[in-house]
CSV table of C-alpha atoms and ligand atoms in Angstrom, one decimal:
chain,number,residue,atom,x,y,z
K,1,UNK,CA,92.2,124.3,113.6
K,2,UNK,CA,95.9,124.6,111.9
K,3,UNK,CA,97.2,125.1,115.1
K,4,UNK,CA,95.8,122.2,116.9
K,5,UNK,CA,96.3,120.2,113.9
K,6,UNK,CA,99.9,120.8,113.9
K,7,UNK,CA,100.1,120.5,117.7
K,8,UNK,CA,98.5,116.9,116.6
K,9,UNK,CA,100.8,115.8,114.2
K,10,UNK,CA,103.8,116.9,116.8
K,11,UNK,CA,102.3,115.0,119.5
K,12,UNK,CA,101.7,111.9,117.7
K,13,UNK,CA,105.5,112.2,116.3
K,14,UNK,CA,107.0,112.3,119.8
K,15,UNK,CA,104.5,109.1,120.4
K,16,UNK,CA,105.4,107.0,117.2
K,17,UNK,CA,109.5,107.9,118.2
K,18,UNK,CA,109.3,106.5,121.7
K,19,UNK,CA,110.8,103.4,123.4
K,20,UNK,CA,108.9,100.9,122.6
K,21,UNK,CA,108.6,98.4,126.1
K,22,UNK,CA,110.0,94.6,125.9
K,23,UNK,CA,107.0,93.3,127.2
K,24,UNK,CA,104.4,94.9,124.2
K,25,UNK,CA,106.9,93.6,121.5
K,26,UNK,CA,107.1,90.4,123.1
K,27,UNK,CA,103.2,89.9,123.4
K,28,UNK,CA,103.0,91.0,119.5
K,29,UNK,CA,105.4,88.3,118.5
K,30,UNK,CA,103.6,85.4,120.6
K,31,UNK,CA,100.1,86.7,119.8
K,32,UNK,CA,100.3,88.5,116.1
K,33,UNK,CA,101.3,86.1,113.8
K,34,UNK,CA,101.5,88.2,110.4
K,35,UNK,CA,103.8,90.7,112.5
K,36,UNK,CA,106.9,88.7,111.9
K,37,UNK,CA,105.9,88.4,108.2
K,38,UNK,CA,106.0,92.0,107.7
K,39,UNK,CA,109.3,93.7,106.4
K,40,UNK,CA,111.3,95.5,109.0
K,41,UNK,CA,110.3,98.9,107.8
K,42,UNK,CA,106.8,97.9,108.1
K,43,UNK,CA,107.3,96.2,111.7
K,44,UNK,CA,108.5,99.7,112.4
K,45,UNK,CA,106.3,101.5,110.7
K,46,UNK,CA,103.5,99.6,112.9
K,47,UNK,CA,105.3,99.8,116.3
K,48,UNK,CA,104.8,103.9,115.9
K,49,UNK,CA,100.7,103.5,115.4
K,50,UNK,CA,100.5,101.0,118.0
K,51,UNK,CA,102.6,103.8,120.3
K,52,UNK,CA,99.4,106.4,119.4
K,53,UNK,CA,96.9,104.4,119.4
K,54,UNK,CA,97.9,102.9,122.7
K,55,UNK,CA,97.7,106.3,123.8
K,56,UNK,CA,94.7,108.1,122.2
K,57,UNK,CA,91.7,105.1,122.9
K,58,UNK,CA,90.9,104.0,126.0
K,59,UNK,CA,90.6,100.5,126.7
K,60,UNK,CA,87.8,98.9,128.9
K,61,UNK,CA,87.7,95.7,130.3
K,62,UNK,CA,84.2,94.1,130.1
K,63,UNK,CA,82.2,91.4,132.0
K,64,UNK,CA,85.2,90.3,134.3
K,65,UNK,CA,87.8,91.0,132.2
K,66,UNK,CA,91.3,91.7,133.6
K,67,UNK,CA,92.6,94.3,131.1
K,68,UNK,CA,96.3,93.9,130.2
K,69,UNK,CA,99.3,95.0,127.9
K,70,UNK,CA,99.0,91.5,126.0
K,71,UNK,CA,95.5,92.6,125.1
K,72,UNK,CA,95.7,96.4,124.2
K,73,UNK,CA,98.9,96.0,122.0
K,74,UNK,CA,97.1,92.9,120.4
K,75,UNK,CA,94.6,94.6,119.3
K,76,UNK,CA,96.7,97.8,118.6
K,77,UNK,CA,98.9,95.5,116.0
K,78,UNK,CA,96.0,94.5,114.3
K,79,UNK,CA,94.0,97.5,114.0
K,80,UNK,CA,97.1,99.6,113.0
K,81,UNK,CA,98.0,97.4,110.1
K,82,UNK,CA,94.8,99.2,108.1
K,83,UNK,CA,96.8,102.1,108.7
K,84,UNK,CA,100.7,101.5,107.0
K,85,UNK,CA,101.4,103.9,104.2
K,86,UNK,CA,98.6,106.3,104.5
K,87,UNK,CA,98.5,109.3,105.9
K,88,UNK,CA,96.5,109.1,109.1
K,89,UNK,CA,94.4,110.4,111.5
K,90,UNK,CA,94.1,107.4,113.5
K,91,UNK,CA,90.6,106.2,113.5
K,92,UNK,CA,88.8,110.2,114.7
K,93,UNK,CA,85.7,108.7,115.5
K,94,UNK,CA,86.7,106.1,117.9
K,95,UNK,CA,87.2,106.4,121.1
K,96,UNK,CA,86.5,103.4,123.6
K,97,UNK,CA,87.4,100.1,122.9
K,98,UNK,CA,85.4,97.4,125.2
K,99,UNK,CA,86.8,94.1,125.7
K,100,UNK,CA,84.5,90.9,127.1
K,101,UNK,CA,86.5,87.6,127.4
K,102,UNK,CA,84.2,85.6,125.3
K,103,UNK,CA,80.9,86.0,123.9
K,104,UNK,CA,78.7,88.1,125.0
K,105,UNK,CA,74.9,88.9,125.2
K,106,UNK,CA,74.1,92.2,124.2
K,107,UNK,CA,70.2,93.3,125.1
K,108,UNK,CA,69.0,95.8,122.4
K,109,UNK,CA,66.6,96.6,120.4
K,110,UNK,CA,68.8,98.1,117.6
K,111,UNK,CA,70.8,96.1,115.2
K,112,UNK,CA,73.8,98.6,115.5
K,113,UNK,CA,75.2,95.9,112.8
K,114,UNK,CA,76.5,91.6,112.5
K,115,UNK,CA,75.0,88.6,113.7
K,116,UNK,CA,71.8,87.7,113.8
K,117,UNK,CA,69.5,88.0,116.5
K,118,UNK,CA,65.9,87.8,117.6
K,119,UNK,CA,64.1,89.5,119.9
K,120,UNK,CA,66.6,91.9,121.6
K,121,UNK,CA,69.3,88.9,122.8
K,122,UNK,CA,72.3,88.3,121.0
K,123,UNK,CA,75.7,86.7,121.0
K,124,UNK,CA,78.0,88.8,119.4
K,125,UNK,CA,81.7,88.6,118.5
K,126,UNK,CA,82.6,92.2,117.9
K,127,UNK,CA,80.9,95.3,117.1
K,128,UNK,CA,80.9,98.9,115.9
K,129,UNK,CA,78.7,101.9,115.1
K,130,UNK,CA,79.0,105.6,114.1
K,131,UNK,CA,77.2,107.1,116.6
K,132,UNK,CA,78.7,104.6,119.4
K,133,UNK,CA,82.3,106.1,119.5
K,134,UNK,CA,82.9,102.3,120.5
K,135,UNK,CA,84.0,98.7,119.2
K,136,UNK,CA,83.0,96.0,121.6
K,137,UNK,CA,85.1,93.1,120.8
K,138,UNK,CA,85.1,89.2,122.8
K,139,UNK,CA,88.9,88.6,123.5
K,140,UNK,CA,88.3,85.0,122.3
K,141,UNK,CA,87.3,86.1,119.2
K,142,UNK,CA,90.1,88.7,118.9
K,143,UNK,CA,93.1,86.2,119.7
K,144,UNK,CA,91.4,83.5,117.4
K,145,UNK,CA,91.9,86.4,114.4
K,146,UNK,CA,95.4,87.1,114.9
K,147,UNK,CA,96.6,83.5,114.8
K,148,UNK,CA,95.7,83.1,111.6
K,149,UNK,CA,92.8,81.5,112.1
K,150,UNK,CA,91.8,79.0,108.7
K,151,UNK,CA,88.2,80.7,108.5
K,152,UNK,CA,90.1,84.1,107.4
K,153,UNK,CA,88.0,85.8,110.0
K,154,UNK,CA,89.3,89.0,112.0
K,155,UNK,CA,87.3,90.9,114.1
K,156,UNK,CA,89.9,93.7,114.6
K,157,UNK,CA,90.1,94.2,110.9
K,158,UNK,CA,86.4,94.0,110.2
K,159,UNK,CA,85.7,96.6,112.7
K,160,UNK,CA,88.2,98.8,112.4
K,161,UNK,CA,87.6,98.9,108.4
K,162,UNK,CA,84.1,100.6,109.8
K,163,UNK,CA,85.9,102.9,111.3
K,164,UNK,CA,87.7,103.8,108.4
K,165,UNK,CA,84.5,104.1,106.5
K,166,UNK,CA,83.1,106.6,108.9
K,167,UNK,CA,86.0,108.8,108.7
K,168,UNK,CA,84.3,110.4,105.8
K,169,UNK,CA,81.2,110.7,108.2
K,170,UNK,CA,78.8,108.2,105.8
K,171,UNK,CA,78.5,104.7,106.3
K,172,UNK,CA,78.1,103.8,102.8
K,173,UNK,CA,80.9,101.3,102.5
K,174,UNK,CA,83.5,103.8,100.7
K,175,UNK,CA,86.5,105.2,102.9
K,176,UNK,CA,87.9,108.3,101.8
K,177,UNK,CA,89.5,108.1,98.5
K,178,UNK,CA,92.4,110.3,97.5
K,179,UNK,CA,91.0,111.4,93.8
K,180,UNK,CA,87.8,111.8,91.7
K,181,UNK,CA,88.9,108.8,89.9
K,182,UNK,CA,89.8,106.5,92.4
K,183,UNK,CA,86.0,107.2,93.6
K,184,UNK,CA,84.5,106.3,89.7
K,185,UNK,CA,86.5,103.3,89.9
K,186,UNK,CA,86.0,102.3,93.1
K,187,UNK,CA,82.3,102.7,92.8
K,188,UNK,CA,82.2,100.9,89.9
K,189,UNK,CA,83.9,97.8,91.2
K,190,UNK,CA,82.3,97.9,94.3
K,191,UNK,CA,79.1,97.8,93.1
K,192,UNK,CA,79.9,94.9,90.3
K,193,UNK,CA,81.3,92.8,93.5
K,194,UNK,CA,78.4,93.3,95.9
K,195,UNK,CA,75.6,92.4,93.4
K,196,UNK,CA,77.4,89.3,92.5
K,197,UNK,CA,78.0,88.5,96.3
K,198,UNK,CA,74.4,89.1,96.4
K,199,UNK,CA,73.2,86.7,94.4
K,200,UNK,CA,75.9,84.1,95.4
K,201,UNK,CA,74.1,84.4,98.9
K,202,UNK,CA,70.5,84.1,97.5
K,203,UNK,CA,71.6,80.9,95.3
K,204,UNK,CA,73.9,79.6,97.7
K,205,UNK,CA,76.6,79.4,95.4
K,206,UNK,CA,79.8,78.7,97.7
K,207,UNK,CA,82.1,82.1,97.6
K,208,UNK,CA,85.2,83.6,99.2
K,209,UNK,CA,83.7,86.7,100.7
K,210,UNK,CA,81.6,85.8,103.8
K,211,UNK,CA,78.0,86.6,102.5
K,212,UNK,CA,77.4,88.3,105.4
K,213,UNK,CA,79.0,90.9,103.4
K,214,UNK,CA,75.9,90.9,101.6
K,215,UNK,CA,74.1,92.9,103.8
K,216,UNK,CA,74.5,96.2,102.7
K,217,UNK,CA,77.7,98.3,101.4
K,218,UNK,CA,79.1,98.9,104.9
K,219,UNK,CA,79.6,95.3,105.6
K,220,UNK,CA,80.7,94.3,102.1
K,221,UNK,CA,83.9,96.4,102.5
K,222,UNK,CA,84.3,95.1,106.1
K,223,UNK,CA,83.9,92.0,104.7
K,224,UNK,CA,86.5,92.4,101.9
K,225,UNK,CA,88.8,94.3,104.0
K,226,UNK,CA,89.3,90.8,106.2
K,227,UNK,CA,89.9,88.9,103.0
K,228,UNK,CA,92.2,91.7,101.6
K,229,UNK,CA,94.1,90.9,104.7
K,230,UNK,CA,93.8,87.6,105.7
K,231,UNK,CA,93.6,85.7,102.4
K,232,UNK,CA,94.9,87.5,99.7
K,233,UNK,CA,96.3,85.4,97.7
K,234,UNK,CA,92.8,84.1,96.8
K,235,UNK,CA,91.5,87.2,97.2
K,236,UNK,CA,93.6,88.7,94.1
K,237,UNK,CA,93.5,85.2,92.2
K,238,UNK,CA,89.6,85.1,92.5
K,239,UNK,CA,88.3,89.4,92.6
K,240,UNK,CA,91.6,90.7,91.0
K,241,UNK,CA,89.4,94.3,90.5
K,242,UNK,CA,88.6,94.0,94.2
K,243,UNK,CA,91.6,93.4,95.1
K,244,UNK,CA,93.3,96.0,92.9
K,245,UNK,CA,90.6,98.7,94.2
K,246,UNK,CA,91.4,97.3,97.8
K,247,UNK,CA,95.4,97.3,97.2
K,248,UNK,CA,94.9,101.3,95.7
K,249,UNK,CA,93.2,102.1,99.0
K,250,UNK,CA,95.4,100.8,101.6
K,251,UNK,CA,98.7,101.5,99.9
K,252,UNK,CA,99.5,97.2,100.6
K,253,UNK,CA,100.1,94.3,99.0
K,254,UNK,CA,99.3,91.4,101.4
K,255,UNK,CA,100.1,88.9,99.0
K,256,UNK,CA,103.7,89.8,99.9
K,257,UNK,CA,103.3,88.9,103.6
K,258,UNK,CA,100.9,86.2,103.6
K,259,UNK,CA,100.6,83.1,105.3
K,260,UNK,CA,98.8,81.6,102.3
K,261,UNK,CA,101.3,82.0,100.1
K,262,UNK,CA,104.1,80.2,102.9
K,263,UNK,CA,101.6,77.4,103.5
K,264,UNK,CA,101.4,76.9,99.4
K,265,UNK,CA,104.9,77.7,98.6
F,301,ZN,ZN1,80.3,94.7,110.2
């Protein structure tokens, strides 16, 4: 276990330290919009995830879809950004990542999770699930979340904030957490945010969070994971314990590489 962990951490070293090609660096900038925000530690620090990740998931192209670098490192850029300033073990429970060009009909019977259906058909944007080892994502949907998009929406980022809550092998919508009191605290705050969310929904009092968060604790820190990252400047001015419990977590300040705060400044 030591062993192979070490072995591990050596590997993925030799990974992050590698040439990174032209071509995915030039896909990142046209596709990823927040990647120029970032500082040039950051950029770099992201660069070396993308290099593991690239090489630890497979990638499958769905329904007719031509995989290519422009996709895999697009979605790389954006799942690796949950992972700056943390120690890491790169998403363990993930291994496939499918990829449909648009929408897609799934036929189940089980709600794995998001978006509603009815009767076993369903068009779905992006999904995830414990026991899957999979996210399913619609590349339509993907390239819509790294441009910015106005709705704040990103797939990448809500599923792969799953993934970080199964690393601690419950889906209960807490990740792991470093100490006893960050747990309290989170808990606390979590559960404060989610109950209030919850009633917004029933009353249909307009809120930031998407109420689909409302769901159950799983979605409702995939849910605020998107806003932590995609609008955090109202994120912080409107939750600031969320966003405080949120910032704790990830190690990140959004607000510092924003597009909100460009577009109000
Ligand atoms: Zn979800």
């Amino acid at each position: 276990m030591m062993v192979f962990g070490l072995l591990k951490e050596r590997r993925r070293r030799r990974l992050q330290a590698r040439p990174y090609p032209k071509e995915w660096l030039d896909a990142i900038r046209r596709n990823v919009r927040f990647f120029s925000r970032l500082s040039t530690s950051d950029q770099a620090e992201l660069l070396g995830h993308i290099q593991v990740f690239l090489a630890e998931k497979r990638f499958e192209g769905c329904g007719d879809l031509e995989l290519t670098d422009d996709i895999r490192v697009t979605i790389a850029a954006q799942a690796c950004l949950l992972l700056l300033h943390r120690k890491t073990d790169y998403f363990p429970r993930l291994l496939t990542i499918l990829i449909y060009p648009s929408q897609y009909v799934a036929e189940e019977k089980r709600q794995i999770h998001e978006h509603v259906w009815e009767e076993g058909k369903t068009v779905r944007l992006g999904e995830t699930g414990r026991q899957l080892g999979a996210v399913v994502f619609a590349w339509d949907a993907v390239k819509s979340g790294a441009t910015d998009s106005a709705d704040g929406k990103n797939v990448v980022i809500h599923e792969f904030a799953h993934q970080l809550d199964f690393e601690n092998y419950a889906t209960d919508g807490a990740p792991s957490l470093a100490t006893r009191e960050q747990q309290l605290s989170w808990r606390e705050v979590m559960k404060a945010e989610f109950a209030s969310l919850r009633i917004a929904g029933e009353t249909g009092i307009p809120t930031l969070l998407d109420t689909y968060g409302a769901t159950d604790p799983a979605e409702f820190f995939a849910v605020a994971t998107e806003a932590f990252f995609m609008r955090p400047c109202a994120l912080r001015a409107r939750h600031p314990k969320l966003y405080a419990e949120l910032r704790n977590y990830f190690q990140q300040d959004p607000v510092a590489y924003s597009a909100e705060r460009i577009r109000q400044s």
